[in-house]
Short mmCIF file of C-alpha atoms in Angstrom, two decimals:
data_model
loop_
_atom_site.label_atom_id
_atom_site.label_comp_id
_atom_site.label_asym_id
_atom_site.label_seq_id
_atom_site.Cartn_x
_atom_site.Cartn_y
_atom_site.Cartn_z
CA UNK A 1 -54.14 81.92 -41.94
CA UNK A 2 -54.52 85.55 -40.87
CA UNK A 3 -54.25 86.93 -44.99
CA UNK A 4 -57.74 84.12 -45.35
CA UNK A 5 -59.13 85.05 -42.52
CA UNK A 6 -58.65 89.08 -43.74
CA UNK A 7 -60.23 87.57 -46.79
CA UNK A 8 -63.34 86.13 -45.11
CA UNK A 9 -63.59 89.03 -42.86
CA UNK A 10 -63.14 92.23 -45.35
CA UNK A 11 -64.10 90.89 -48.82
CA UNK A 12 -66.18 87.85 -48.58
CA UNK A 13 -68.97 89.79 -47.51
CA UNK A 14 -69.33 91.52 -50.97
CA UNK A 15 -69.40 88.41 -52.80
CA UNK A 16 -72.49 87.13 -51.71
CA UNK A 17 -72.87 84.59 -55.05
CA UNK A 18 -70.81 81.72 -54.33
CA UNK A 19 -69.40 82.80 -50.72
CA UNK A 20 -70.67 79.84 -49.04
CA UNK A 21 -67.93 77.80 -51.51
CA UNK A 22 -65.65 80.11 -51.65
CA UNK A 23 -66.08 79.75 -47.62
CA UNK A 24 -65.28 75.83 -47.23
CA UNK A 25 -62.50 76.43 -49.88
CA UNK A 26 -60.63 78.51 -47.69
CA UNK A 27 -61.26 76.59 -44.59
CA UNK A 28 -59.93 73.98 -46.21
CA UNK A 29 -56.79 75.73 -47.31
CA UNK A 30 -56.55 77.32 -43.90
CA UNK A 31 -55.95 73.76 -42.40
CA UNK A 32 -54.00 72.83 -44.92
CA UNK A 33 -51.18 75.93 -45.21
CA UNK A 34 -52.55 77.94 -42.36
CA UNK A 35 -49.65 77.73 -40.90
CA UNK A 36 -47.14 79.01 -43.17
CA UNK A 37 -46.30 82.65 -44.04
CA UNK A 38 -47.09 83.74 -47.44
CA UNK A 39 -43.80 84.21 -48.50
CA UNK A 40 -42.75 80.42 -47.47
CA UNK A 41 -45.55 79.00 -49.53
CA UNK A 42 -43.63 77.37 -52.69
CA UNK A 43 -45.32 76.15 -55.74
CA UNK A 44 -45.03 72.93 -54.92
CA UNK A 45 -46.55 72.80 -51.84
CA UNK A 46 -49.98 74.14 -53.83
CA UNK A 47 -49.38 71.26 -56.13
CA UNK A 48 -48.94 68.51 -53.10
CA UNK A 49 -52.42 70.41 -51.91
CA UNK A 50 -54.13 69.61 -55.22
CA UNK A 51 -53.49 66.04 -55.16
CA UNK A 52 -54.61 65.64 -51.58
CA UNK A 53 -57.83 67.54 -52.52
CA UNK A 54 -57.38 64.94 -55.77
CA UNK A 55 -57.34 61.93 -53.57
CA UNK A 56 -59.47 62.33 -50.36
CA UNK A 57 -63.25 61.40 -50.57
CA UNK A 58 -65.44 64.31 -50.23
CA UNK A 59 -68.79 64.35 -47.32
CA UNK A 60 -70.56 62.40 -49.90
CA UNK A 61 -67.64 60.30 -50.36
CA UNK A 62 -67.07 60.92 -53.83
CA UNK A 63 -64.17 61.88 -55.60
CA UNK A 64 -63.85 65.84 -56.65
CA UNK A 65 -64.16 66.75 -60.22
CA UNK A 66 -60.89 69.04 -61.58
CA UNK A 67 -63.36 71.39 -62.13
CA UNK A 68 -64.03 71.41 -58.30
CA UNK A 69 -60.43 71.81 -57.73
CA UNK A 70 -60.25 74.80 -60.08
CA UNK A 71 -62.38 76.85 -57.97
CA UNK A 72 -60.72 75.41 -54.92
CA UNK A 73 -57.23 77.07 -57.01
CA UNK A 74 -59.14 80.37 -57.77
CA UNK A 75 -60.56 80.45 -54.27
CA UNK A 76 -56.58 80.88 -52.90
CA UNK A 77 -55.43 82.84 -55.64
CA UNK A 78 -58.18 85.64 -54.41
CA UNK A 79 -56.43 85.50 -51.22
CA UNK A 80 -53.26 86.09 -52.14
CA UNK A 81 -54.03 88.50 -55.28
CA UNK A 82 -55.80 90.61 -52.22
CA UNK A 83 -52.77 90.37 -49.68
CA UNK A 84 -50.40 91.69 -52.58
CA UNK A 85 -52.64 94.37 -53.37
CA UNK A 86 -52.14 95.29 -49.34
#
């Protein structure tokens, strides 16, 4: 949680397109592996992640297109490309 919330805090900001998605993507994430270290996040946990986002009815309760999950992916991978880069 703190490498998203370094994220939000530090590089957000200068991504002022699509931060407000980028925003919910990581709060999701944050609830969802939060808790973990990055080190003891294993590809299959992602994958178990994807499904759930798969699965589970949005606000609207409608079902996310892949393409939503995608950018739910690339939202994450910005996270961690920016912690290895620290």
């Amino acid at each position: 949680s703190s490498a998203i919330e370094r994220y939000i805090d530090e590089i957000l900001p200068f991504k002022p397109k699509n931060a407000r998605n980028v925003m919910q993507h990581l709060t999701w994430w944050k609830k969802q592996i939060g808790h973990h270290r990055l080190n003891e996040i294993p590809p299959h946990l992602i994958k178990d992640c994807c499904r759930k986002l798969e699965n589970e009815p949005t606000h609207q309760n409608k079902k996310r297109a892949p393409a939503t999950i995608v950018r739910y992916i690339a939202s994450l991978s910005a996270v961690f490309e920016a912690a290895i880069k620290d």
